[in-house]
mmCIF file of C-alpha atoms and ligand atoms in Angstrom:
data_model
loop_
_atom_site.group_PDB
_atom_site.id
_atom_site.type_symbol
_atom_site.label_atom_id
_atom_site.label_comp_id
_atom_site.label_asym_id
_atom_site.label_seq_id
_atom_site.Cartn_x
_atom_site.Cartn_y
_atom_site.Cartn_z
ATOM 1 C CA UNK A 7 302.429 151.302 71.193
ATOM 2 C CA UNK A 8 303.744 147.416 71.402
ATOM 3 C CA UNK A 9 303.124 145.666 74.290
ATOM 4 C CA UNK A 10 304.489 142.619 76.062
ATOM 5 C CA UNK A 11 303.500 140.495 78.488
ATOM 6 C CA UNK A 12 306.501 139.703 81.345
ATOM 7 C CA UNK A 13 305.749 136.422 83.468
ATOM 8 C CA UNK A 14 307.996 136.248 86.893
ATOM 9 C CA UNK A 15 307.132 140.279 86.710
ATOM 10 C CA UNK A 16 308.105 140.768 90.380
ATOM 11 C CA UNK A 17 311.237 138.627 90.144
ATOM 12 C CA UNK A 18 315.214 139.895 89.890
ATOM 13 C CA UNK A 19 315.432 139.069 86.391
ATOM 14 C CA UNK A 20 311.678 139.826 85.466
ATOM 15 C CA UNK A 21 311.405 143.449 87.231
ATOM 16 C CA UNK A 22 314.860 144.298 85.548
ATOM 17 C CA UNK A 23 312.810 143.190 82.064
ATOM 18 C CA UNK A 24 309.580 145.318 83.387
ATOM 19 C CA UNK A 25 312.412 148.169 83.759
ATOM 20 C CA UNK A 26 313.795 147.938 80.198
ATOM 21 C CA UNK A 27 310.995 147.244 78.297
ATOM 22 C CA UNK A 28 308.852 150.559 79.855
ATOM 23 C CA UNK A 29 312.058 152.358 78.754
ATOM 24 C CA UNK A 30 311.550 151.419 75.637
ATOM 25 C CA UNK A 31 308.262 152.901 75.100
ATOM 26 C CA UNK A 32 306.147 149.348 75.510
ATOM 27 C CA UNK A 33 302.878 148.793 77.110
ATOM 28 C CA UNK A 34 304.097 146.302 79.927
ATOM 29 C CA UNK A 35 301.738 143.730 81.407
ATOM 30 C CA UNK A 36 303.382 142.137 84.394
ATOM 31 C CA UNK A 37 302.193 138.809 86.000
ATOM 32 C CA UNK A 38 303.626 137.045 88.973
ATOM 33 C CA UNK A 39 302.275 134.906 91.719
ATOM 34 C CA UNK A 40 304.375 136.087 94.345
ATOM 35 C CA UNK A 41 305.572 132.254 95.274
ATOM 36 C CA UNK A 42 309.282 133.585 95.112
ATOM 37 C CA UNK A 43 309.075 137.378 93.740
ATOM 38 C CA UNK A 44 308.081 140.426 95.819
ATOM 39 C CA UNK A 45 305.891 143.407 95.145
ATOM 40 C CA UNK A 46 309.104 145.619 96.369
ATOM 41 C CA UNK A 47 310.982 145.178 92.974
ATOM 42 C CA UNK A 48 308.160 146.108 90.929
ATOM 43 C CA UNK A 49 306.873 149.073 93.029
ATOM 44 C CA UNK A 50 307.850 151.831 91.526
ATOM 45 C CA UNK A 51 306.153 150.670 88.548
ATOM 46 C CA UNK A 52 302.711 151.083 89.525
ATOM 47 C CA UNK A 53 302.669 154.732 89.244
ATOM 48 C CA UNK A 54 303.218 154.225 85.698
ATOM 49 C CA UNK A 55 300.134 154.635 83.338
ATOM 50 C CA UNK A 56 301.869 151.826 80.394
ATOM 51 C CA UNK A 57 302.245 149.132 83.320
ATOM 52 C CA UNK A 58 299.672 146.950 84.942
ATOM 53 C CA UNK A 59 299.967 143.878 87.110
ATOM 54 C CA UNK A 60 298.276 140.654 87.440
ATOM 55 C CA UNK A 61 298.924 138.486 90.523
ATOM 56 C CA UNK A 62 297.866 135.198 88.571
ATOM 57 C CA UNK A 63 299.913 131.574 88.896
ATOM 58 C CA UNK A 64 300.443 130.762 84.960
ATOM 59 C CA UNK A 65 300.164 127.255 85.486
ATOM 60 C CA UNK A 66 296.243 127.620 85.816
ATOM 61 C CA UNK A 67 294.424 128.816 82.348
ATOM 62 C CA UNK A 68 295.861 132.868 81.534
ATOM 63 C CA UNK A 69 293.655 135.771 80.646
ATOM 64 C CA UNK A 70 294.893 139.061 78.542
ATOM 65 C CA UNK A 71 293.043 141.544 77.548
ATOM 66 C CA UNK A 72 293.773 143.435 74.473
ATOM 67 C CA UNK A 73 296.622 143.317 72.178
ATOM 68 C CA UNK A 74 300.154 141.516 73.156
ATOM 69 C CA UNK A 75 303.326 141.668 70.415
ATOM 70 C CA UNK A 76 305.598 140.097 72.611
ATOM 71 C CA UNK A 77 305.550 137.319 75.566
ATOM 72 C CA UNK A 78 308.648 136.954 78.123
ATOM 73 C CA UNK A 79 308.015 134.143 80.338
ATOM 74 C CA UNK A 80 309.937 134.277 83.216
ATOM 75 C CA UNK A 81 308.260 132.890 85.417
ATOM 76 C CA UNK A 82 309.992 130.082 87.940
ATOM 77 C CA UNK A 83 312.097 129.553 91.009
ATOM 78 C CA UNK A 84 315.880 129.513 89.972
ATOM 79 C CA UNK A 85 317.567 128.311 93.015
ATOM 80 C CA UNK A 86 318.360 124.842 94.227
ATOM 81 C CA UNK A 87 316.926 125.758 97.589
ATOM 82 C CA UNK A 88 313.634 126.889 96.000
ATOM 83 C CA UNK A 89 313.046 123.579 93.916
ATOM 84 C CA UNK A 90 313.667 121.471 96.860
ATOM 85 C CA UNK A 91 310.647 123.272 98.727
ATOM 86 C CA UNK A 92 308.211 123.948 95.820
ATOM 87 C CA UNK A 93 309.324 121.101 93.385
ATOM 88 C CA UNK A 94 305.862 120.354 92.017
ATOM 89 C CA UNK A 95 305.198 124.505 91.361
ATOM 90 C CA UNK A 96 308.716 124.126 90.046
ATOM 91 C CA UNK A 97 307.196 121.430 87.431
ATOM 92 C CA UNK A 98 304.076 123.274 86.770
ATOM 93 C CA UNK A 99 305.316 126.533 86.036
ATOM 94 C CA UNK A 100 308.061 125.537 82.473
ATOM 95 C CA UNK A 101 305.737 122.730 81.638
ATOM 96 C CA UNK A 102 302.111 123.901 82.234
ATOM 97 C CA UNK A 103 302.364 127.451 82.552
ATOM 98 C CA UNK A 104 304.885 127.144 79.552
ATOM 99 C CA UNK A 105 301.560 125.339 77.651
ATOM 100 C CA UNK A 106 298.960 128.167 78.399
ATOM 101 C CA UNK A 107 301.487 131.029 77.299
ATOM 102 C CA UNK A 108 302.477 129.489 74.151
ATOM 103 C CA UNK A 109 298.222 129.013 74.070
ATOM 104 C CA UNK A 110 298.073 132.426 74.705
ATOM 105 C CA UNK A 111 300.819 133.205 72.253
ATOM 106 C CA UNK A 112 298.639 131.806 69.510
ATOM 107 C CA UNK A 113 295.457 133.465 70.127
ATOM 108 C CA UNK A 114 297.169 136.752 70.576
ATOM 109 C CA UNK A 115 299.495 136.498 67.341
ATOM 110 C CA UNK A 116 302.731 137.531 69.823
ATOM 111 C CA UNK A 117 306.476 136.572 69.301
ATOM 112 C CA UNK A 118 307.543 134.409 72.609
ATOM 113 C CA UNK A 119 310.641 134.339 74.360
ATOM 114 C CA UNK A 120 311.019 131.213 77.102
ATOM 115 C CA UNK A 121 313.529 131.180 79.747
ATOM 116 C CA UNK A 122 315.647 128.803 79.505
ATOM 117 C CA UNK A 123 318.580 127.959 81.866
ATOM 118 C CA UNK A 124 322.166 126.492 81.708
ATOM 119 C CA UNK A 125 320.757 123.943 83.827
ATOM 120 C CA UNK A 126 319.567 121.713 80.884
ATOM 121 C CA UNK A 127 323.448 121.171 80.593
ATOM 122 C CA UNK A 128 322.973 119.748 83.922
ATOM 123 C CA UNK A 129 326.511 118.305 84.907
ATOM 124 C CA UNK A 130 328.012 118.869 81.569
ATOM 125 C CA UNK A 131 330.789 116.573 80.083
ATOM 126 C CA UNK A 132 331.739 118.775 77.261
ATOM 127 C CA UNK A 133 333.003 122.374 78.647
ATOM 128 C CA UNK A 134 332.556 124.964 77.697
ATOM 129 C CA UNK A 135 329.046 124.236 76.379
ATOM 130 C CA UNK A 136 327.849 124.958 73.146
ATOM 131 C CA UNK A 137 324.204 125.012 72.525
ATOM 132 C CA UNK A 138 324.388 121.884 70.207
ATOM 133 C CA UNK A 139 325.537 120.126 73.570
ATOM 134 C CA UNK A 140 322.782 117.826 74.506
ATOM 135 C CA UNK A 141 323.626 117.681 78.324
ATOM 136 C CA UNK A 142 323.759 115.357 81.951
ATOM 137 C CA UNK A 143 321.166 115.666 83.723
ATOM 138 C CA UNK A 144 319.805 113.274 86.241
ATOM 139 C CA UNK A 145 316.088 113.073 86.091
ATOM 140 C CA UNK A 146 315.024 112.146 89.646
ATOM 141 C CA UNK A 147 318.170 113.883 91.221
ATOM 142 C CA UNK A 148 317.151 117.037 93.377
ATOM 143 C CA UNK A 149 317.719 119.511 90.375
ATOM 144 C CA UNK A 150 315.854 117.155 88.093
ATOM 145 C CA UNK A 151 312.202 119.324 88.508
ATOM 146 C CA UNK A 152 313.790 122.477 87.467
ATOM 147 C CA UNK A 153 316.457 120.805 84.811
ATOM 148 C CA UNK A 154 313.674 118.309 83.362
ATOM 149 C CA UNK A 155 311.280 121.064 83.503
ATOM 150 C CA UNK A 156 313.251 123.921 81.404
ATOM 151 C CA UNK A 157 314.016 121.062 78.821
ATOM 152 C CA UNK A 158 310.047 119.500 78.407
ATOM 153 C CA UNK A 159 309.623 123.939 78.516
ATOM 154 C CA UNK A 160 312.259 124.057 75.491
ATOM 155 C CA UNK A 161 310.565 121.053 73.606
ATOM 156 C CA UNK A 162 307.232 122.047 73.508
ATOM 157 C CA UNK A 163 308.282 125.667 72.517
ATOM 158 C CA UNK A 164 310.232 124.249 69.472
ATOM 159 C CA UNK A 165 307.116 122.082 68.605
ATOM 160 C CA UNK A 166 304.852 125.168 68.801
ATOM 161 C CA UNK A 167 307.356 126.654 66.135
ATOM 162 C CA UNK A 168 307.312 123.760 63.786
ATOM 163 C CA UNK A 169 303.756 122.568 64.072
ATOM 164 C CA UNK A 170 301.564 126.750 64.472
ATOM 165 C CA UNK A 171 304.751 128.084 63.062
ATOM 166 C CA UNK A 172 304.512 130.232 66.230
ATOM 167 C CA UNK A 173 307.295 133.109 66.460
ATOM 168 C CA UNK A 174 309.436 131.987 69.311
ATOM 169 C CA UNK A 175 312.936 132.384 71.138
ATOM 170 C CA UNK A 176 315.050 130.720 73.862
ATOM 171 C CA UNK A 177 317.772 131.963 75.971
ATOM 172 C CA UNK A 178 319.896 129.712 78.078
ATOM 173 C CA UNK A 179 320.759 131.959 81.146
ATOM 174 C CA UNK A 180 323.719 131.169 82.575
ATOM 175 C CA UNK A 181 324.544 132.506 86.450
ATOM 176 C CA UNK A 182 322.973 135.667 86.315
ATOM 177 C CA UNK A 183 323.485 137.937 89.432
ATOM 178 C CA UNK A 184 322.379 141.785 90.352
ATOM 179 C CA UNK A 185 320.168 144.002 92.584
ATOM 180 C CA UNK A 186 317.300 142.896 93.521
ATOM 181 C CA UNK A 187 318.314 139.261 93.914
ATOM 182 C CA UNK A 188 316.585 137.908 97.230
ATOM 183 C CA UNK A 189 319.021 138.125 99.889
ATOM 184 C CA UNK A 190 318.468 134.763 101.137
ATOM 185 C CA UNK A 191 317.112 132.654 98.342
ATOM 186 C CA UNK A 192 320.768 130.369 98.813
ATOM 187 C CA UNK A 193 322.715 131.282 95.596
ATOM 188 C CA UNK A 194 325.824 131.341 95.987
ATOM 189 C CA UNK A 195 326.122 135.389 95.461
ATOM 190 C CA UNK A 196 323.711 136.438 98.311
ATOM 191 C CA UNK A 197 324.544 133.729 100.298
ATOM 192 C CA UNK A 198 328.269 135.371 100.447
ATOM 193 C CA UNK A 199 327.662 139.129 100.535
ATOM 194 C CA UNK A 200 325.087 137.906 103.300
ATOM 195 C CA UNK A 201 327.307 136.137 105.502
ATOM 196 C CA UNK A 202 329.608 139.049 105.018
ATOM 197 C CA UNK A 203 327.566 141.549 105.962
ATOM 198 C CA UNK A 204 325.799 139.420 109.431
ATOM 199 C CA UNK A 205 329.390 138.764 110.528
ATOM 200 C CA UNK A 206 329.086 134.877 109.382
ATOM 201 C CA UNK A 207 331.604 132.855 108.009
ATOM 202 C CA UNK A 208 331.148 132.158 103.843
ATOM 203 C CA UNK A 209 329.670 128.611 103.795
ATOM 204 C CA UNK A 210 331.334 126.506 100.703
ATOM 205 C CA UNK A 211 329.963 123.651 99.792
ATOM 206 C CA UNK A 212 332.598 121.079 98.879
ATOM 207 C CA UNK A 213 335.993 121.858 98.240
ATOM 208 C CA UNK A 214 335.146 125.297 96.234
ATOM 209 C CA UNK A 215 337.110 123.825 93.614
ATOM 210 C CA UNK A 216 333.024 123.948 90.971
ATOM 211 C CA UNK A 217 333.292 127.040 88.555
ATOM 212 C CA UNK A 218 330.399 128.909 87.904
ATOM 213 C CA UNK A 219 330.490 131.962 85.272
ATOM 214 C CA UNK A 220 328.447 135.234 86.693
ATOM 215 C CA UNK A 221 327.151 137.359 84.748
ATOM 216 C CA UNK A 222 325.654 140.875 85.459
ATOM 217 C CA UNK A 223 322.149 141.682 85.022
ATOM 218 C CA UNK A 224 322.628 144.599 82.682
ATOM 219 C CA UNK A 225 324.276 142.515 80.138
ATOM 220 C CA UNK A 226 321.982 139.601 80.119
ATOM 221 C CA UNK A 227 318.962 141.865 79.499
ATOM 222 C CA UNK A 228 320.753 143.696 76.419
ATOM 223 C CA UNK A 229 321.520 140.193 75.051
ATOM 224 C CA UNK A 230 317.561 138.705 76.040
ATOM 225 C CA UNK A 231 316.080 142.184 74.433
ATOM 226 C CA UNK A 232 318.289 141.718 71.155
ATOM 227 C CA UNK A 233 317.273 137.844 71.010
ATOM 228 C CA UNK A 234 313.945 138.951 71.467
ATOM 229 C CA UNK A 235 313.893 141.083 68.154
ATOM 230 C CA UNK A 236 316.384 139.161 66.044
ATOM 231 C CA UNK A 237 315.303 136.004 63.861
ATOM 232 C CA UNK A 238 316.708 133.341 65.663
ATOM 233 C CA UNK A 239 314.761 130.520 66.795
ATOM 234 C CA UNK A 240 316.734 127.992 68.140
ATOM 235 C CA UNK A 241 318.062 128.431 71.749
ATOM 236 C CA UNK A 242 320.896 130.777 72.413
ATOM 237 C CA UNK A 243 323.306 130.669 75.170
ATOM 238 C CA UNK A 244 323.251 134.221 76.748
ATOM 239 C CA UNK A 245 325.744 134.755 80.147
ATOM 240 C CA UNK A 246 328.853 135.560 80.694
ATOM 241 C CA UNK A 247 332.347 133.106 79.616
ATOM 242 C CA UNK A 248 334.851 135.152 82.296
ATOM 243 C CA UNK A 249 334.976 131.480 84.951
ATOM 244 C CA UNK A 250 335.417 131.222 88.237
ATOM 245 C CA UNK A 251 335.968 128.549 90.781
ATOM 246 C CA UNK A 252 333.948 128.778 93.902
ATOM 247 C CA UNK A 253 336.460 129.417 96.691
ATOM 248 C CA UNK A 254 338.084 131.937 94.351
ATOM 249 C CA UNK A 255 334.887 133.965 94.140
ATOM 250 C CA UNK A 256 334.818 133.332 98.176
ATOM 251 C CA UNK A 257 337.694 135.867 98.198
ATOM 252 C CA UNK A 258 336.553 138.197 95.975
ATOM 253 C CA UNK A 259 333.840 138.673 98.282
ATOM 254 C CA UNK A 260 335.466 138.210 100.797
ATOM 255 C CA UNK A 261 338.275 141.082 99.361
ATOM 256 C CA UNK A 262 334.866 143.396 98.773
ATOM 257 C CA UNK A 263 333.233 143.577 101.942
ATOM 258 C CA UNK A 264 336.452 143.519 103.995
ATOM 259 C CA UNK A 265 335.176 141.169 105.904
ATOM 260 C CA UNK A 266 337.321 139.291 108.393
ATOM 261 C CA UNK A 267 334.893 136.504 108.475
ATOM 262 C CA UNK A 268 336.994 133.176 107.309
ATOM 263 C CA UNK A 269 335.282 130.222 104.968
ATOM 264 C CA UNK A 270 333.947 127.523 106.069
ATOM 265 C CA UNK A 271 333.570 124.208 104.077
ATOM 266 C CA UNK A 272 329.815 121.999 103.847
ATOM 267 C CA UNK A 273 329.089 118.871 102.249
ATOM 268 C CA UNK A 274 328.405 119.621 98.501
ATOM 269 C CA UNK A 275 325.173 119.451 97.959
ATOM 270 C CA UNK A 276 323.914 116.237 95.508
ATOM 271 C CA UNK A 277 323.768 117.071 91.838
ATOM 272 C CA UNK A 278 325.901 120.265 91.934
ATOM 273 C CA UNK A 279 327.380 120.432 88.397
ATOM 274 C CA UNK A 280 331.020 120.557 88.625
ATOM 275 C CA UNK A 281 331.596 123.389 85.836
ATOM 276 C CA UNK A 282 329.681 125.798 84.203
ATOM 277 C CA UNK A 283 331.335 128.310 81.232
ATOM 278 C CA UNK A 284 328.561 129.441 78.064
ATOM 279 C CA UNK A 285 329.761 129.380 74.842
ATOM 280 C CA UNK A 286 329.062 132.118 73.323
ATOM 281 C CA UNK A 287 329.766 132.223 70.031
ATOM 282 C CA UNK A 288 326.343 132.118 68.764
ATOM 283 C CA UNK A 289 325.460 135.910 70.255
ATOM 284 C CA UNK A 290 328.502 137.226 69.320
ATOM 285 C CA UNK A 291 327.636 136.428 65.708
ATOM 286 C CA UNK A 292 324.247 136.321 65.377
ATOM 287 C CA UNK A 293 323.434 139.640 67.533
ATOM 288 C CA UNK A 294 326.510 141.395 68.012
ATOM 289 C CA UNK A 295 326.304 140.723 71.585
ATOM 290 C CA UNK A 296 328.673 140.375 74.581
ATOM 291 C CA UNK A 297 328.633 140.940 78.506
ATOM 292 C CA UNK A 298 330.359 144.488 79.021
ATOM 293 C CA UNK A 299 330.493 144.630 82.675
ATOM 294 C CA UNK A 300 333.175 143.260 84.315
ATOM 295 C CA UNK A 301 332.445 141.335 87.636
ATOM 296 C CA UNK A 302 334.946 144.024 90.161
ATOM 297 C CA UNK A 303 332.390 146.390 88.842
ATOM 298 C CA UNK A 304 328.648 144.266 89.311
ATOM 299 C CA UNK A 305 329.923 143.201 92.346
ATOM 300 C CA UNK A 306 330.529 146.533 93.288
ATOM 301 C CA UNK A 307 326.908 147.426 92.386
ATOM 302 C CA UNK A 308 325.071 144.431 93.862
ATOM 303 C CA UNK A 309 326.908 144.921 97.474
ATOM 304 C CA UNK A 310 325.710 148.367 97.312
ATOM 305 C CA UNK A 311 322.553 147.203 96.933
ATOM 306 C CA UNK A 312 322.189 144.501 99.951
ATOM 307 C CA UNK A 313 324.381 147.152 102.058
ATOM 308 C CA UNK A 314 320.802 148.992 101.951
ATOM 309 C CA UNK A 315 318.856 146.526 102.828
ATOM 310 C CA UNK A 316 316.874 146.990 106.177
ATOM 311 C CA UNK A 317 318.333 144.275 109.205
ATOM 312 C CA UNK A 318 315.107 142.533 109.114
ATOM 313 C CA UNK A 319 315.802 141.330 105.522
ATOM 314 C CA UNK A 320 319.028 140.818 106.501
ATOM 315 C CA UNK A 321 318.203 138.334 109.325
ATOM 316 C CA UNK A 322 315.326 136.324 107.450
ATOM 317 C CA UNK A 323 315.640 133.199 107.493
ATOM 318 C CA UNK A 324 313.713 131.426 104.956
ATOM 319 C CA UNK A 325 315.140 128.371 105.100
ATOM 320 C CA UNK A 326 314.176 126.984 108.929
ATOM 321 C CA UNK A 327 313.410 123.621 107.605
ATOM 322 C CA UNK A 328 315.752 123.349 105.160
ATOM 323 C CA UNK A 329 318.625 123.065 107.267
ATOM 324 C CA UNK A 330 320.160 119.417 106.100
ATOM 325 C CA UNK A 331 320.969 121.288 102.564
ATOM 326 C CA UNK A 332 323.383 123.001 104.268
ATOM 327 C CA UNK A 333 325.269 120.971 106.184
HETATM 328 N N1 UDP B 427 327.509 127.457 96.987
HETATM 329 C C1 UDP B 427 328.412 127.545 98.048
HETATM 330 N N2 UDP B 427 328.001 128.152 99.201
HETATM 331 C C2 UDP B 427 326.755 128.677 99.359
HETATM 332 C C3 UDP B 427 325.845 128.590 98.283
HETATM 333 C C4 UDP B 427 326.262 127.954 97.109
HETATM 334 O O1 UDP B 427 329.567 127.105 97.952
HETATM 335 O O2 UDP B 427 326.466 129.211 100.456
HETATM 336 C C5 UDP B 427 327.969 126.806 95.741
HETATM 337 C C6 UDP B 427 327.001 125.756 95.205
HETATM 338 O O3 UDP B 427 327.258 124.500 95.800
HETATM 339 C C7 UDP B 427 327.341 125.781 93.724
HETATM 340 C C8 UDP B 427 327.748 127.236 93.459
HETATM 341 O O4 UDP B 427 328.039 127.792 94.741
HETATM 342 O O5 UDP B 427 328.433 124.957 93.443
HETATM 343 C C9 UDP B 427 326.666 128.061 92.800
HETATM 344 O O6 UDP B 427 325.484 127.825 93.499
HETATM 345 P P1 UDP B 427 324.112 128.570 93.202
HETATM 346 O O7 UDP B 427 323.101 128.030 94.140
HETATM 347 O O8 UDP B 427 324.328 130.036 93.194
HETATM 348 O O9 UDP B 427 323.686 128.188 91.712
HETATM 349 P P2 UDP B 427 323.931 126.949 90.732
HETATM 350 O O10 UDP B 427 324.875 127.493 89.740
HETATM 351 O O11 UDP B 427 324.517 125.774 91.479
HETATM 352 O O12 UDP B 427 322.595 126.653 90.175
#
């Protein structure tokens, strides 16, 4: 039986890998530290006699028992609002923890796949990007711990494969969206179907006119699970090309949930990249790969999802002290 070791476990995109790699027939290790995942999305894994769990922080020194083929790490927070309030776990976690997995990597013989983000575009002058595109990004802006972070994460990961001639892969996840997203972690997504569903008005921030380019979670896990087992070293864009602009999406959500909520416009946020569309050229080729879900029908999906959600989630409000970002 192969088995892989999924960092960020208990996280939307993490539990979703949990999911698809048990269904695969793997052993599945999961490891989270809770900081931003829950225990909920994971849950009924447990039961399960090919999954265990380790509530450990990657960033100190990681233990494994036995055998490991394959590492995933995704481990982070992936929300503006979350690197403003843990910026230095922010750091830790793609440049330490990234050092002790690729450590463990070694010692263990596995194949490692980093997650990467679209963010080391950070505001990107050349649209849409290509993965040769080298990027924008403001170091000491307020993205610059999670954007600096993924690209030291992406450097050292490329030196492990020229230097131990360790097996590795990196995706570049572009807006990835999908049950089991927290509800109020202050993407965009929730932050809409939210609003919608407490009777708010949709907050944009600026003039809506910033694209973004969603993709649904199904899709990005085919495309991580075939980078995973291709050849391919060098990072690949993985997300979906179909771009939006901000106050468009607004009314698709607003179209949705039938709201009759109206939109309200905030100060845009500092360091919010204008436009975001992959490129994705490189999957098609190199493994056959394309997002198949279209976003009437993940939308569809998602809002079914945070319809179910219990009133208390609904009304949590995890960002108390945070109130200036949103303006
Ligand atoms: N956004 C917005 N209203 C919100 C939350 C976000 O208009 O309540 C905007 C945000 O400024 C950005 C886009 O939506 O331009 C996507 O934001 P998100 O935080 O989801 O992710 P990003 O792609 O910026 O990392």
């Amino acid at each position: 039986m192969k088995s892989v070791l999924i960092t960020g476990a208990a996280g939307f995109l993490g539990s979703h890998l949990c999911d698809r790699f048990i269904h695969e027939g793997y052993r599945v290790v999961g490891m989270d530290n809770l900081i931003t995942g829950d225990l909920k999305n994971i849950e009924h894994l447990f039961a399960n006699e090919h999954f265990s769990f380790y509530n450990h922080d990657v960033s100190s020194f990681i233990h494994v028992p036995g055998k490991l083929d394959y590492i995933l790490h995704f481990a982070s927070p992936a929300s503006p609002i979350d690197y403003l309030k843990i910026p230095i776990q922010t750091l830790k976690v793609s440049s330490l923890g990234t050092h002790n997995l690729l450590g463990l990597a070694r010692a263990k013989n596995a194949r490692i796949l980093v997650a990467s983000t679209s963010e080391v575009y950070g505001n990107p002058l050349e649209h849409p990007q290509t993965e040769e595109y080298w990027g924008n990004v403001n170091p000491v802006g307020p993205r610059g711990v999670y954007d600096e972070a993924k690209r030291f994460q992406e450097a050292m990961t490329m030196a492990y494969n020229r230097i131990h001639n360790l097996e590795t892969r990196i995706v570049r996840i572009f807006n990835t969206y999908g049950p089991r997203m927290r509800l109020n972690d202050g993407r965009v997504l929730p932050a809409f179907i939210g609003q919608a569903l407490r009777g708010e008005d949709l907050t944009i921030f600026g003039d809506g006119s910033q694209t973004r380019s969603f993709c649904f979670m199904d899709d990005l896990v085919e495309g991580i699970y075939r980078l995973l087992l291709s050849d391919y070293s060098l990072p690949m864009n993985i997300g979906n090309p179909d771009e939006i602009s901000i106050k468009d999406f607004a009314e698709e959500i607003i179209n949705l949930t039938g709201t009759s909520q109206k939109i309200v416009f905030k100060e845009l946020p500092e360091g919010d990249p204008e436009k975001r569309r992959p490129d994705i050229s490189k999957a098609k080729e190199i493994l056959g790969w394309e997002p198949k879900i279209h976003r009437s029908e993940g939308l569809k999906i998602t809002y079914d999802y945070f319809k179910q959600l219990s009133q208390e989630e609904l009304h949590k409000n995890e960002h108390k002290n945070f109130d200036a970002y949103f303006r």
